[in-house]
Tab-separated table of C-alpha atoms in Angstrom:
chain	number	residue	atom	x	y	z
F	135	MET	CA	-77.216	-5.071	22.101
F	136	GLY	CA	-78.929	-1.699	22.046
F	137	ASP	CA	-77.831	1.704	23.215
F	138	LEU	CA	-76.106	1.994	26.589
F	139	GLU	CA	-76.778	4.931	28.869
F	140	GLY	CA	-76.279	5.235	32.614
F	141	ASP	CA	-73.901	4.722	35.528
F	142	LEU	CA	-71.598	1.765	35.915
F	143	LEU	CA	-69.466	0.637	38.844
F	144	VAL	CA	-66.003	-0.028	37.485
F	145	ASP	CA	-63.456	-2.110	39.378
F	146	PRO	CA	-60.191	-0.167	39.763
F	147	GLY	CA	-58.300	-2.990	38.057
F	148	VAL	CA	-60.557	-2.626	35.045
F	149	ALA	CA	-60.436	1.152	35.242
F	150	ARG	CA	-56.672	1.050	34.885
F	151	GLN	CA	-56.990	-0.890	31.641
F	152	ILE	CA	-60.068	0.701	30.046
F	153	HIS	CA	-58.848	4.215	29.489
F	154	ARG	CA	-59.385	5.340	25.932
F	155	ALA	CA	-60.428	3.160	23.010
F	156	GLU	CA	-58.302	3.431	19.892
F	157	PRO	CA	-60.347	4.483	16.811
F	158	ALA	CA	-59.375	1.371	14.863
F	159	ALA	CA	-60.420	-0.904	17.694
F	160	ALA	CA	-63.616	1.050	18.288
F	161	GLU	CA	-64.940	0.184	14.861
F	162	GLY	CA	-65.093	-3.496	15.739
F	163	VAL	CA	-67.082	-3.327	18.973
F	164	ASP	CA	-70.753	-2.781	19.610
F	165	ASN	CA	-70.573	-0.936	22.909
F	166	LEU	CA	-67.937	1.289	24.404
F	167	VAL	CA	-67.332	1.656	28.123
F	168	PHE	CA	-65.153	4.556	29.166
F	169	ALA	CA	-63.611	4.911	32.610
F	170	GLU	CA	-60.985	7.306	33.822
F	171	ARG	CA	-57.638	5.815	34.722
F	172	LEU	CA	-57.150	5.825	38.490
F	173	THR	CA	-54.293	8.092	39.482
F	174	GLY	CA	-51.824	7.591	42.287
F	175	ASP	CA	-53.566	10.014	44.626
F	176	GLN	CA	-56.880	8.178	44.355
F	177	HIS	CA	-57.164	5.455	46.948
F	178	LEU	CA	-56.654	1.807	46.190
F	179	GLY	CA	-59.896	-0.041	46.586
F	180	ALA	CA	-62.027	2.855	45.368
F	181	TRP	CA	-64.781	2.196	42.877
F	182	SER	CA	-65.395	4.518	39.975
F	183	ILE	CA	-68.901	5.321	38.819
F	184	ALA	CA	-68.363	5.867	35.124
F	185	ARG	CA	-70.966	7.620	33.041
F	186	ILE	CA	-71.324	5.533	29.888
F	187	SER	CA	-72.935	6.299	26.582
F	188	GLY	CA	-72.530	4.158	23.483
F	189	ARG	CA	-74.323	3.143	20.315
F	190	SER	CA	-74.599	-0.158	18.493
F	191	GLY	CA	-72.241	-0.646	15.593
F	192	ALA	CA	-69.314	1.473	14.488
F	193	ARG	CA	-69.279	5.082	15.568
F	194	GLY	CA	-69.800	7.449	12.683
F	195	ALA	CA	-68.745	11.054	12.351
F	196	ASP	CA	-72.304	12.240	12.939
F	197	GLN	CA	-72.732	10.336	16.188
F	198	ASP	CA	-72.296	11.937	19.582
F	199	GLU	CA	-69.044	11.361	21.389
F	200	PRO	CA	-69.441	9.250	24.533
F	201	THR	CA	-69.452	11.306	27.695
F	202	ARG	CA	-67.520	10.457	30.845
F	203	GLU	CA	-68.351	11.530	34.349
F	204	ASN	CA	-66.529	9.832	37.226
F	205	ARG	CA	-67.028	9.910	40.946
F	206	PHE	CA	-64.885	7.964	43.382
F	207	TYR	CA	-65.971	6.342	46.601
F	208	ASN	CA	-63.115	5.971	49.048
F	209	LEU	CA	-63.950	2.593	50.490
F	210	PRO	CA	-61.008	0.748	52.077
F	211	MET	CA	-58.110	3.094	51.392
F	212	ARG	CA	-54.432	2.318	51.199
F	213	PRO	CA	-53.404	-0.782	53.134
F	214	ARG	CA	-53.573	-0.102	56.867
F	215	PHE	CA	-51.213	-1.522	59.469
F	216	PHE	CA	-51.279	-1.535	63.255
F	217	ALA	CA	-48.267	0.216	64.778
F	218	PRO	CA	-48.754	0.516	68.560
F	219	SER	CA	-45.439	2.381	68.943
F	220	LEU	CA	-46.483	5.129	66.505
F	221	ASP	CA	-45.283	8.585	67.597
F	222	GLY	CA	-46.448	11.561	65.566
F	223	ARG	CA	-43.259	13.465	66.451
F	224	ALA	CA	-40.995	10.771	64.965
F	225	ALA	CA	-39.894	10.469	61.345
F	226	SER	CA	-40.687	6.764	61.061
F	227	VAL	CA	-42.151	3.780	62.872
F	228	ASP	CA	-41.286	0.083	62.906
F	229	LEU	CA	-44.177	-2.317	62.467
F	230	PRO	CA	-44.441	-5.232	64.914
F	231	PRO	CA	-43.330	-8.653	63.587
F	232	ASP	CA	-46.793	-9.943	62.675
F	233	GLU	CA	-47.698	-6.754	60.811
F	234	SER	CA	-44.306	-6.767	59.072
F	235	ARG	CA	-44.861	-10.329	57.860
F	236	HIS	CA	-48.327	-9.390	56.638
F	237	LEU	CA	-46.943	-6.439	54.667
F	238	ARG	CA	-44.143	-8.472	53.071
F	239	GLN	CA	-45.729	-11.859	52.495
F	240	VAL	CA	-49.472	-11.244	52.168
F	241	VAL	CA	-49.950	-7.735	50.800
F	242	ARG	CA	-46.508	-7.961	49.130
F	243	LEU	CA	-45.626	-4.298	49.276
F	244	GLY	CA	-42.217	-2.880	48.467
F	245	VAL	CA	-40.086	0.109	49.351
F	246	GLY	CA	-41.851	3.332	48.381
F	247	ASP	CA	-45.382	1.925	48.521
F	248	GLU	CA	-47.882	4.071	50.402
F	249	VAL	CA	-49.597	2.730	53.516
F	250	ARG	CA	-51.495	4.007	56.516
F	251	VAL	CA	-50.410	3.212	60.055
F	252	PHE	CA	-52.404	3.675	63.265
F	253	ASP	CA	-51.652	3.159	66.936
F	254	GLY	CA	-55.014	1.815	68.140
F	255	ARG	CA	-55.576	4.894	70.313
F	256	GLY	CA	-56.766	7.327	67.627
F	257	LEU	CA	-53.556	8.403	65.862
F	258	GLU	CA	-53.173	7.607	62.158
F	259	PHE	CA	-50.550	8.593	59.595
F	260	LEU	CA	-50.007	8.274	55.885
F	261	GLY	CA	-46.602	6.725	55.308
F	262	ARG	CA	-44.313	5.044	52.798
F	263	VAL	CA	-42.474	1.780	53.201
F	264	ASP	CA	-38.899	2.826	53.908
F	265	ARG	CA	-37.098	-0.414	54.725
F	266	LEU	CA	-37.986	-4.103	54.482
F	267	GLY	CA	-36.088	-5.757	57.311
F	268	ARG	CA	-36.092	-9.451	58.139
F	269	GLU	CA	-37.680	-8.825	61.538
F	270	ALA	CA	-39.393	-5.457	61.080
F	271	VAL	CA	-40.603	-3.153	58.340
F	272	SER	CA	-39.863	0.550	58.754
F	273	VAL	CA	-42.440	3.065	57.539
F	274	ALA	CA	-41.524	6.719	56.948
F	275	LEU	CA	-44.269	9.018	58.238
F	276	VAL	CA	-45.548	11.509	55.647
F	277	GLU	CA	-48.512	13.318	57.201
F	278	PRO	CA	-51.366	12.786	59.655
F	279	SER	CA	-54.374	10.989	58.225
F	280	THR	CA	-58.044	11.152	59.143
F	281	PRO	CA	-59.445	7.775	60.233
F	282	ALA	CA	-63.077	6.719	60.263
F	283	PRO	CA	-65.083	8.875	62.701
F	284	GLU	CA	-65.828	7.554	66.162
F	285	SER	CA	-69.220	7.559	67.817
F	286	THR	CA	-69.983	10.281	70.337
F	287	VAL	CA	-71.414	7.615	72.673
F	288	ALA	CA	-68.881	5.226	74.221
F	289	VAL	CA	-70.463	1.767	74.210
F	290	THR	CA	-69.101	-1.130	76.250
F	291	LEU	CA	-70.508	-4.405	74.967
F	292	ALA	CA	-70.727	-7.231	77.513
F	293	PRO	CA	-71.763	-10.367	75.619
F	294	ALA	CA	-71.982	-13.747	77.277
F	295	PHE	CA	-69.137	-16.044	76.323
F	296	LEU	CA	-70.018	-18.347	73.407
F	297	LYS	CA	-68.400	-21.712	72.862
F	298	GLY	CA	-66.256	-22.486	69.851
F	299	ARG	CA	-65.229	-19.694	67.512
F	300	THR	CA	-68.647	-18.024	67.501
F	301	PHE	CA	-67.435	-15.353	69.896
F	302	ASP	CA	-64.776	-14.317	67.371
F	303	ALA	CA	-67.475	-12.975	65.054
F	304	VAL	CA	-69.052	-11.025	67.926
F	305	VAL	CA	-65.734	-9.278	68.643
F	306	ARG	CA	-65.163	-8.583	64.952
F	307	ASP	CA	-68.598	-7.087	64.351
F	308	ALA	CA	-68.587	-5.126	67.609
F	309	THR	CA	-65.309	-3.497	66.592
F	310	ALA	CA	-66.730	-2.493	63.214
F	311	LEU	CA	-69.818	-1.076	64.942
F	312	GLY	CA	-67.715	1.242	67.081
F	313	VAL	CA	-67.625	-0.135	70.633
F	314	VAL	CA	-64.872	1.117	72.929
F	315	ALA	CA	-64.638	-2.104	74.946
F	316	VAL	CA	-65.729	-5.735	74.830
F	317	GLN	CA	-66.277	-7.346	78.225
F	318	PRO	CA	-66.891	-11.106	77.884
F	319	LEU	CA	-69.312	-12.443	80.482
F	320	VAL	CA	-69.510	-15.897	82.038
F	321	ALA	CA	-73.180	-16.470	82.831
F	322	GLU	CA	-74.594	-19.022	85.260
F	323	LYS	CA	-76.139	-21.128	82.494
F	324	GLN	CA	-72.712	-21.608	80.939
F	325	ALA	CA	-71.219	-23.742	83.698
F	326	ALA	CA	-70.676	-26.637	81.290
F	327	HIS	CA	-68.142	-24.688	79.223
F	328	ARG	CA	-67.060	-22.022	81.688
F	329	PRO	CA	-63.405	-21.228	80.888
F	330	SER	CA	-60.603	-20.849	83.413
F	331	SER	CA	-58.930	-17.499	84.065
F	332	ARG	CA	-55.520	-18.966	84.938
F	333	PRO	CA	-52.594	-17.564	82.877
F	334	GLY	CA	-52.054	-19.732	79.822
F	335	SER	CA	-55.507	-21.295	80.101
F	336	ARG	CA	-57.947	-21.483	77.201
F	337	ARG	CA	-59.811	-18.487	78.592
F	338	SER	CA	-56.619	-16.409	78.742
F	339	ARG	CA	-55.524	-17.530	75.269
F	340	GLY	CA	-59.006	-16.758	73.992
F	341	ALA	CA	-58.776	-13.166	75.207
F	342	ASP	CA	-55.443	-12.768	73.408
F	343	ARG	CA	-56.978	-14.096	70.190
F	344	TRP	CA	-59.959	-11.762	70.541
F	345	ARG	CA	-57.582	-8.813	70.871
F	346	ARG	CA	-55.896	-9.816	67.610
F	347	ILE	CA	-59.315	-10.107	65.977
F	348	ALA	CA	-60.206	-6.616	67.196
F	349	VAL	CA	-57.005	-5.239	65.644
F	350	ALA	CA	-57.763	-6.937	62.318
F	351	ALA	CA	-61.336	-5.617	62.361
F	352	ALA	CA	-60.148	-2.070	63.100
F	353	LYS	CA	-57.730	-2.292	60.165
F	354	GLN	CA	-60.519	-3.401	57.854
F	355	CYS	CA	-63.202	-0.901	58.900
F	356	GLY	CA	-60.970	2.184	59.018
F	357	ARG	CA	-60.987	2.815	62.772
F	358	ALA	CA	-57.847	4.133	64.425
F	359	ILE	CA	-59.062	3.027	67.852
F	360	VAL	CA	-58.914	-0.648	68.784
F	361	PRO	CA	-61.487	-1.489	71.448
F	362	GLU	CA	-60.252	-2.881	74.725
F	363	VAL	CA	-60.957	-6.619	74.998
F	364	ARG	CA	-61.054	-7.491	78.681
F	365	GLU	CA	-60.664	-10.711	80.599
F	366	PRO	CA	-64.015	-12.456	81.200
F	367	LEU	CA	-66.043	-11.589	84.309
F	368	SER	CA	-69.091	-13.103	85.926
F	369	VAL	CA	-72.381	-11.301	85.429
F	370	GLY	CA	-72.317	-10.147	89.042
F	371	GLU	CA	-68.770	-8.795	88.771
F	372	PHE	CA	-69.670	-6.857	85.649
F	373	ALA	CA	-72.896	-5.448	87.110
F	374	ASP	CA	-71.059	-4.286	90.229
F	375	ALA	CA	-68.281	-2.577	88.251
F	376	ALA	CA	-70.298	-0.880	85.469
F	377	GLN	CA	-70.087	2.923	85.702
F	378	SER	CA	-71.830	4.052	82.482
F	379	ASP	CA	-74.522	6.737	82.302
F	380	VAL	CA	-76.925	4.206	80.802
F	381	LYS	CA	-76.778	0.521	81.760
F	382	LEU	CA	-78.807	-1.919	79.676
F	383	PHE	CA	-79.300	-5.656	79.372
F	384	LEU	CA	-81.141	-7.464	76.599
F	385	ALA	CA	-84.300	-9.242	77.707
F	386	GLU	CA	-85.390	-12.251	75.688
F	387	PRO	CA	-88.981	-12.603	74.427
F	388	GLY	CA	-91.163	-14.447	76.921
F	389	ALA	CA	-88.951	-13.558	79.877
F	390	MET	CA	-89.103	-9.776	79.892
F	391	PRO	CA	-89.205	-8.007	83.275
F	392	ALA	CA	-91.769	-5.329	83.946
F	393	HIS	CA	-90.991	-1.925	82.445
F	394	THR	CA	-88.860	-3.407	79.669
F	395	LEU	CA	-87.959	-0.727	77.137
F	396	ARG	CA	-88.071	-0.962	73.386
F	397	ALA	CA	-84.913	0.306	71.726
F	398	ARG	CA	-86.713	3.316	70.250
F	399	ASP	CA	-87.876	4.361	73.737
F	400	LEU	CA	-84.291	5.432	74.397
F	401	LEU	CA	-84.809	8.347	72.010
F	402	ASP	CA	-86.970	9.999	74.663
F	403	ARG	CA	-84.026	10.101	77.067
F	404	PRO	CA	-81.043	12.469	77.065
F	405	ARG	CA	-78.139	11.336	74.922
F	406	PRO	CA	-75.671	9.512	77.195
F	407	SER	CA	-71.903	9.793	77.028
F	408	ALA	CA	-71.333	6.126	77.901
F	409	VAL	CA	-73.455	2.979	77.690
F	410	SER	CA	-72.954	-0.539	79.053
F	411	LEU	CA	-74.888	-3.243	77.206
F	412	ALA	CA	-75.089	-6.833	78.481
F	413	VAL	CA	-76.247	-9.610	76.142
F	414	GLY	CA	-77.153	-13.003	77.571
F	415	PRO	CA	-76.143	-16.563	76.703
F	416	GLU	CA	-78.011	-19.134	74.636
F	417	GLY	CA	-79.963	-20.242	77.711
F	418	GLY	CA	-80.902	-16.736	78.842
F	419	TRP	CA	-80.403	-14.964	82.153
F	420	THR	CA	-81.143	-16.670	85.465
F	421	PRO	CA	-83.494	-15.071	88.035
F	422	ASP	CA	-80.511	-14.268	90.255
F	423	GLU	CA	-78.780	-12.450	87.397
F	424	LEU	CA	-81.917	-10.439	86.658
F	425	VAL	CA	-82.116	-9.423	90.321
F	426	ARG	CA	-78.441	-8.408	90.239
F	427	PHE	CA	-78.976	-6.253	87.156
F	428	ASP	CA	-81.988	-4.561	88.730
F	429	ALA	CA	-80.121	-3.869	91.961
F	430	ARG	CA	-77.289	-2.193	90.052
F	431	GLY	CA	-79.534	0.100	87.990
F	432	PHE	CA	-79.602	-1.828	84.713
F	433	GLN	CA	-82.634	-1.333	82.478
F	434	ALA	CA	-84.107	-4.210	80.466
F	435	VAL	CA	-84.439	-3.538	76.731
F	436	THR	CA	-85.982	-5.688	74.006
F	437	LEU	CA	-85.277	-5.936	70.284
F	438	GLY	CA	-88.735	-7.280	69.488
F	439	GLY	CA	-90.703	-10.491	69.630
F	440	ARG	CA	-88.357	-12.759	67.662
F	441	VAL	CA	-85.759	-14.950	69.336
F	442	LEU	CA	-82.304	-14.143	67.957
F	443	ARG	CA	-79.241	-16.344	68.041
F	444	ALA	CA	-76.785	-15.472	70.792
F	445	GLU	CA	-74.180	-14.298	68.268
F	446	THR	CA	-76.737	-12.253	66.299
F	447	ALA	CA	-78.310	-10.349	69.186
F	448	PRO	CA	-75.218	-8.229	70.046
F	449	VAL	CA	-74.846	-7.090	66.438
F	450	VAL	CA	-78.522	-6.160	66.119
F	451	ALA	CA	-78.452	-4.323	69.449
F	452	LEU	CA	-75.343	-2.326	68.535
F	453	ALA	CA	-76.794	-1.433	65.148
F	454	ALA	CA	-79.982	-0.221	66.842
F	455	LEU	CA	-78.008	1.954	69.265
F	456	ALA	CA	-75.968	3.339	66.377
F	457	CYS	CA	-79.163	4.376	64.598
F	458	LEU	CA	-80.291	6.170	67.755
F	459	TRP	CA	-77.120	7.964	68.774
F	460	ASP	CA	-74.307	7.551	66.276
F	461	GLU	CA	-73.455	10.741	64.394
F	462	ALA	CA	-70.426	9.197	62.658
């Protein structure tokens, strides 16, 4: 191998081991990679960009010493746990049973390990595991922590219900993209798999599962706010209840109403404080649903001339809105 010069992404596990080569060992290697040891106050999960410089063969006295220049990117920080009972005035908080099991059995943390806890409503704290109980884990609160920034535009996503587990991915991605609420819709073309709203029904159990998915997604992406996941509504019920400044529905190619906007056309309008966005089912909207949207002040918007899958369209639409309005 020849000379090495440049930046290198170093996994923190490797960075802990590659610290400083011993002179005797250095004589037997062709290339040296130097990375600073990660310290306790640098977040777990960070990647180090290590400046590397090495020469082939043994290093002689007349050769330049390798230089090291590290920068750290705080990607997922210390392990985060959902603590809905978190009170910033208290000294500690008990994690709910499912989060306690995750801490003990999956992440395998012990007393004294640092974590972050958040309440799902915007409050987040740095803490340390204080007690590992059989039913609950107690976390001592150290200091307030800054979560991932929230968008200045509150987006409510109303995607049509999708059969199977496909809707799970929509909830997960919508949470990561910053929505404040997910309102599942039951469209007219979904009669074949329209779920029941009775307590204990598949529809009710599905909403509970989607809420758990939203919590897990918020933990992963760094948000301290968990979006509200509502019980499914019909398209008409949603259109009647929507109160946002801007109300949009996605129009599919080939069935676009007159005056359909392109996403970038929204830049010419004042920045809204709240947006409702409806995304249709695999079979598209019915004429009656389009009339209902129009009567309630919804504006058709298109993402272009390609037909997207029903689970892909919400993600693309949210990403487009984030590019327009998100300052986070």
